[in-house]
């Protein structure tokens, strides 16, 4: 009787362990494929191709940039192939850059104005974290280096390279929303100042309208010293325009009707 009980208990224990192991493997495998599946699904929603073949090709080029690599050794050029397949093409005359004004910029984008985050790859990867590890063919969305932990991490390198490409193909009239409440609205160390401005293409981009976003008209104005530095960075032939707007303007019905689609900022 005792022997039979031991056998039963032992059998139950093994059964429980098997169930736990199966559940664990299912969870791990689902988590492993979740990033890829989400990427492809979001790509399909944003692309005009309308089928998964193109998005699977984009995914393959994407993961080649960082899979089986040290997560701190993925340079911006690792994404060259990806961006050749899925370039972040801006809208003519409606390209919008931003620095320190993410929330306001995205209130305006998605309609007439277009930010990098509104392009296919930008929208798919916005807010995402990813990396690979040496000796592994997997994509990880946790345990990855943060933005400042190392310069050549997968996320930072992607946005750096995509920002450079987005700026290089900006055409016609473009605009940038700068934080007028900052001590230096044009910060040469931020992405806009260190990457995007330096990649504008003369002849392709005709003008840049700087919109200083302030709170209740308190903050910098168009005579700010940092903006003089911005003007110096612009290539010869590019027209420079500066305007000051309060945050409330961007959420007002009047602003949307006066400036969006019907006119420029």
mmCIF file of C-alpha atoms in Angstrom, residues 25-223:
data_model
loop_
_atom_site.group_PDB
_atom_site.id
_atom_site.type_symbol
_atom_site.label_atom_id
_atom_site.label_comp_id
_atom_site.label_asym_id
_atom_site.label_seq_id
_atom_site.Cartn_x
_atom_site.Cartn_y
_atom_site.Cartn_z
ATOM 1 C CA UNK A 25 7.876 26.381 -23.296
ATOM 2 C CA UNK A 26 4.616 27.748 -24.734
ATOM 3 C CA UNK A 27 5.110 31.063 -22.904
ATOM 4 C CA UNK A 28 8.750 31.310 -24.008
ATOM 5 C CA UNK A 29 7.974 30.475 -27.619
ATOM 6 C CA UNK A 30 5.045 32.892 -27.748
ATOM 7 C CA UNK A 31 7.168 35.651 -26.253
ATOM 8 C CA UNK A 32 9.967 34.815 -28.661
ATOM 9 C CA UNK A 33 7.689 35.184 -31.694
ATOM 10 C CA UNK A 34 5.602 38.049 -30.337
ATOM 11 C CA UNK A 35 8.011 40.832 -31.396
ATOM 12 C CA UNK A 36 8.350 39.412 -34.904
ATOM 13 C CA UNK A 37 4.616 38.838 -35.307
ATOM 14 C CA UNK A 38 3.787 42.336 -34.063
ATOM 15 C CA UNK A 39 6.409 43.849 -36.387
ATOM 16 C CA UNK A 40 5.005 42.090 -39.449
ATOM 17 C CA UNK A 41 1.376 42.811 -38.536
ATOM 18 C CA UNK A 42 2.088 46.513 -37.973
ATOM 19 C CA UNK A 43 4.062 46.609 -41.212
ATOM 20 C CA UNK A 44 1.147 45.124 -43.131
ATOM 21 C CA UNK A 45 -1.186 47.753 -41.717
ATOM 22 C CA UNK A 46 1.112 50.579 -42.805
ATOM 23 C CA UNK A 47 2.358 49.412 -46.174
ATOM 24 C CA UNK A 48 0.607 49.775 -49.485
ATOM 25 C CA UNK A 49 1.867 46.350 -50.507
ATOM 26 C CA UNK A 50 -1.108 44.789 -48.781
ATOM 27 C CA UNK A 51 0.445 41.359 -48.185
ATOM 28 C CA UNK A 52 2.929 39.741 -45.835
ATOM 29 C CA UNK A 53 5.645 38.878 -48.383
ATOM 30 C CA UNK A 54 7.059 42.405 -48.419
ATOM 31 C CA UNK A 55 6.876 42.736 -44.624
ATOM 32 C CA UNK A 56 8.606 39.393 -44.094
ATOM 33 C CA UNK A 57 11.391 40.690 -46.344
ATOM 34 C CA UNK A 58 11.563 43.882 -44.273
ATOM 35 C CA UNK A 59 11.697 41.862 -41.054
ATOM 36 C CA UNK A 60 14.549 39.741 -42.408
ATOM 37 C CA UNK A 61 16.564 42.866 -43.263
ATOM 38 C CA UNK A 62 15.738 44.351 -39.868
ATOM 39 C CA UNK A 63 16.934 41.426 -37.767
ATOM 40 C CA UNK A 64 20.100 41.017 -39.819
ATOM 41 C CA UNK A 65 21.259 44.338 -38.361
ATOM 42 C CA UNK A 66 21.500 43.132 -34.746
ATOM 43 C CA UNK A 67 20.882 39.365 -34.396
ATOM 44 C CA UNK A 68 23.942 37.433 -33.171
ATOM 45 C CA UNK A 69 25.671 40.744 -32.361
ATOM 46 C CA UNK A 70 26.905 42.288 -29.150
ATOM 47 C CA UNK A 71 24.035 44.707 -28.285
ATOM 48 C CA UNK A 72 26.565 47.496 -27.793
ATOM 49 C CA UNK A 73 28.263 46.901 -31.138
ATOM 50 C CA UNK A 74 25.504 47.656 -33.644
ATOM 51 C CA UNK A 75 26.493 50.817 -35.584
ATOM 52 C CA UNK A 76 23.972 52.969 -37.507
ATOM 53 C CA UNK A 77 25.205 51.657 -40.866
ATOM 54 C CA UNK A 78 24.059 48.185 -39.834
ATOM 55 C CA UNK A 79 20.582 49.358 -40.891
ATOM 56 C CA UNK A 80 21.623 50.487 -44.390
ATOM 57 C CA UNK A 81 20.154 47.406 -46.056
ATOM 58 C CA UNK A 82 16.883 47.750 -44.146
ATOM 59 C CA UNK A 83 16.490 51.394 -45.125
ATOM 60 C CA UNK A 84 17.219 50.597 -48.757
ATOM 61 C CA UNK A 85 14.236 48.223 -48.721
ATOM 62 C CA UNK A 86 11.928 50.412 -46.625
ATOM 63 C CA UNK A 87 13.124 54.034 -46.900
ATOM 64 C CA UNK A 88 11.386 56.650 -44.707
ATOM 65 C CA UNK A 89 9.973 58.745 -47.530
ATOM 66 C CA UNK A 90 8.557 62.102 -46.361
ATOM 67 C CA UNK A 91 5.714 64.092 -47.893
ATOM 68 C CA UNK A 92 6.628 66.912 -50.242
ATOM 69 C CA UNK A 93 6.253 70.247 -48.408
ATOM 70 C CA UNK A 94 4.918 68.569 -45.253
ATOM 71 C CA UNK A 95 7.976 67.099 -43.526
ATOM 72 C CA UNK A 96 7.980 67.803 -39.795
ATOM 73 C CA UNK A 97 10.979 67.512 -37.468
ATOM 74 C CA UNK A 98 10.909 68.020 -33.724
ATOM 75 C CA UNK A 99 13.219 68.426 -30.750
ATOM 76 C CA UNK A 100 11.940 68.448 -27.188
ATOM 77 C CA UNK A 101 8.371 68.710 -28.506
ATOM 78 C CA UNK A 102 7.426 65.106 -29.181
ATOM 79 C CA UNK A 103 3.861 65.335 -27.855
ATOM 80 C CA UNK A 104 3.013 68.513 -29.760
ATOM 81 C CA UNK A 105 4.637 67.235 -32.958
ATOM 82 C CA UNK A 106 2.562 64.083 -32.900
ATOM 83 C CA UNK A 107 -0.601 66.077 -32.331
ATOM 84 C CA UNK A 108 0.044 67.623 -35.730
ATOM 85 C CA UNK A 109 1.365 64.602 -37.595
ATOM 86 C CA UNK A 110 -0.574 61.784 -39.153
ATOM 87 C CA UNK A 111 -2.648 64.155 -41.275
ATOM 88 C CA UNK A 112 -0.855 66.624 -43.515
ATOM 89 C CA UNK A 113 2.430 66.896 -41.657
ATOM 90 C CA UNK A 114 4.590 63.809 -41.405
ATOM 91 C CA UNK A 115 7.246 62.999 -38.812
ATOM 92 C CA UNK A 116 9.718 60.145 -38.956
ATOM 93 C CA UNK A 117 7.456 58.231 -36.584
ATOM 94 C CA UNK A 118 4.661 58.416 -39.167
ATOM 95 C CA UNK A 119 6.649 56.534 -41.804
ATOM 96 C CA UNK A 120 6.202 52.768 -42.025
ATOM 97 C CA UNK A 121 9.324 51.746 -40.110
ATOM 98 C CA UNK A 122 9.013 54.685 -37.740
ATOM 99 C CA UNK A 123 5.476 53.742 -36.724
ATOM 100 C CA UNK A 124 6.316 50.040 -36.428
ATOM 101 C CA UNK A 125 9.315 50.626 -34.143
ATOM 102 C CA UNK A 126 8.223 53.722 -32.226
ATOM 103 C CA UNK A 127 8.386 52.998 -28.499
ATOM 104 C CA UNK A 128 9.866 49.535 -29.039
ATOM 105 C CA UNK A 129 13.002 48.035 -27.481
ATOM 106 C CA UNK A 130 14.990 45.264 -29.149
ATOM 107 C CA UNK A 131 18.434 43.699 -29.287
ATOM 108 C CA UNK A 132 20.272 40.496 -30.058
ATOM 109 C CA UNK A 133 23.012 38.581 -28.313
ATOM 110 C CA UNK A 134 26.140 36.943 -29.615
ATOM 111 C CA UNK A 135 25.597 33.260 -30.287
ATOM 112 C CA UNK A 136 21.810 33.635 -30.512
ATOM 113 C CA UNK A 137 19.466 34.045 -33.483
ATOM 114 C CA UNK A 138 16.700 35.470 -31.299
ATOM 115 C CA UNK A 139 15.311 38.980 -30.885
ATOM 116 C CA UNK A 140 15.032 40.140 -27.280
ATOM 117 C CA UNK A 141 12.778 42.945 -26.044
ATOM 118 C CA UNK A 142 14.125 43.033 -22.490
ATOM 119 C CA UNK A 143 17.566 43.053 -20.962
ATOM 120 C CA UNK A 144 18.741 45.371 -23.741
ATOM 121 C CA UNK A 145 21.002 48.410 -23.227
ATOM 122 C CA UNK A 146 19.156 51.684 -22.772
ATOM 123 C CA UNK A 147 19.630 54.782 -24.927
ATOM 124 C CA UNK A 148 22.634 56.118 -23.012
ATOM 125 C CA UNK A 149 24.208 52.881 -21.830
ATOM 126 C CA UNK A 150 26.254 52.562 -25.031
ATOM 127 C CA UNK A 151 26.235 54.603 -28.215
ATOM 128 C CA UNK A 152 25.984 51.741 -30.697
ATOM 129 C CA UNK A 153 22.999 49.947 -29.230
ATOM 130 C CA UNK A 154 20.373 48.617 -31.698
ATOM 131 C CA UNK A 155 17.611 51.094 -30.878
ATOM 132 C CA UNK A 156 19.730 54.248 -30.819
ATOM 133 C CA UNK A 157 21.579 53.239 -33.977
ATOM 134 C CA UNK A 158 18.337 52.612 -35.833
ATOM 135 C CA UNK A 159 16.866 56.015 -34.975
ATOM 136 C CA UNK A 160 20.148 57.754 -35.752
ATOM 137 C CA UNK A 161 20.383 56.139 -39.179
ATOM 138 C CA UNK A 162 16.677 56.561 -39.952
ATOM 139 C CA UNK A 163 16.797 60.222 -38.867
ATOM 140 C CA UNK A 164 19.720 60.887 -41.196
ATOM 141 C CA UNK A 165 17.903 59.241 -44.113
ATOM 142 C CA UNK A 166 14.613 61.033 -43.371
ATOM 143 C CA UNK A 167 16.397 64.399 -43.318
ATOM 144 C CA UNK A 168 18.378 63.664 -46.473
ATOM 145 C CA UNK A 169 15.256 63.086 -48.554
ATOM 146 C CA UNK A 170 13.146 65.896 -47.047
ATOM 147 C CA UNK A 171 11.897 67.916 -49.986
ATOM 148 C CA UNK A 172 10.247 71.263 -50.534
ATOM 149 C CA UNK A 173 9.265 73.202 -47.430
ATOM 150 C CA UNK A 174 9.919 71.565 -44.063
ATOM 151 C CA UNK A 175 9.203 72.608 -40.493
ATOM 152 C CA UNK A 176 10.642 71.877 -37.078
ATOM 153 C CA UNK A 177 9.010 72.299 -33.693
ATOM 154 C CA UNK A 178 11.531 73.384 -31.051
ATOM 155 C CA UNK A 179 11.005 73.696 -27.325
ATOM 156 C CA UNK A 180 10.823 77.417 -26.610
ATOM 157 C CA UNK A 181 10.848 76.741 -22.872
ATOM 158 C CA UNK A 182 14.352 75.274 -23.096
ATOM 159 C CA UNK A 183 17.459 77.329 -22.424
ATOM 160 C CA UNK A 184 18.744 76.206 -25.832
ATOM 161 C CA UNK A 185 15.832 75.543 -28.220
ATOM 162 C CA UNK A 186 18.308 74.419 -30.870
ATOM 163 C CA UNK A 187 20.463 71.877 -29.088
ATOM 164 C CA UNK A 188 23.413 70.709 -31.224
ATOM 165 C CA UNK A 189 23.622 67.525 -29.156
ATOM 166 C CA UNK A 190 20.070 66.327 -29.810
ATOM 167 C CA UNK A 191 19.071 64.250 -32.835
ATOM 168 C CA UNK A 192 17.782 67.234 -34.780
ATOM 169 C CA UNK A 193 20.900 69.307 -34.178
ATOM 170 C CA UNK A 194 23.533 66.589 -34.432
ATOM 171 C CA UNK A 195 22.068 64.462 -37.237
ATOM 172 C CA UNK A 196 19.059 65.801 -39.121
ATOM 173 C CA UNK A 197 20.207 69.370 -39.806
ATOM 174 C CA UNK A 198 23.551 68.099 -41.053
ATOM 175 C CA UNK A 199 21.858 65.817 -43.579
ATOM 176 C CA UNK A 200 19.511 68.284 -45.289
ATOM 177 C CA UNK A 201 20.040 68.176 -49.049
ATOM 178 C CA UNK A 202 20.531 71.526 -50.838
ATOM 179 C CA UNK A 203 18.234 71.912 -53.813
ATOM 180 C CA UNK A 204 15.904 69.215 -52.507
ATOM 181 C CA UNK A 205 14.815 71.042 -49.360
ATOM 182 C CA UNK A 206 13.893 74.652 -50.093
ATOM 183 C CA UNK A 207 13.033 76.089 -46.695
ATOM 184 C CA UNK A 208 12.900 75.371 -42.993
ATOM 185 C CA UNK A 209 10.257 76.962 -40.792
ATOM 186 C CA UNK A 210 11.236 76.956 -37.125
ATOM 187 C CA UNK A 211 8.272 77.050 -34.768
ATOM 188 C CA UNK A 212 9.186 77.855 -31.178
ATOM 189 C CA UNK A 213 6.619 76.178 -28.945
ATOM 190 C CA UNK A 214 6.203 78.053 -25.658
ATOM 191 C CA UNK A 215 3.864 78.016 -22.692
ATOM 192 C CA UNK A 216 1.783 81.192 -22.499
ATOM 193 C CA UNK A 217 4.366 83.184 -24.477
ATOM 194 C CA UNK A 218 6.959 82.573 -21.764
ATOM 195 C CA UNK A 219 10.348 81.417 -22.994
ATOM 196 C CA UNK A 220 12.666 81.929 -25.927
ATOM 197 C CA UNK A 221 11.828 83.951 -29.015
ATOM 198 C CA UNK A 222 13.119 84.015 -32.574
ATOM 199 C CA UNK A 223 16.120 86.139 -31.576
#
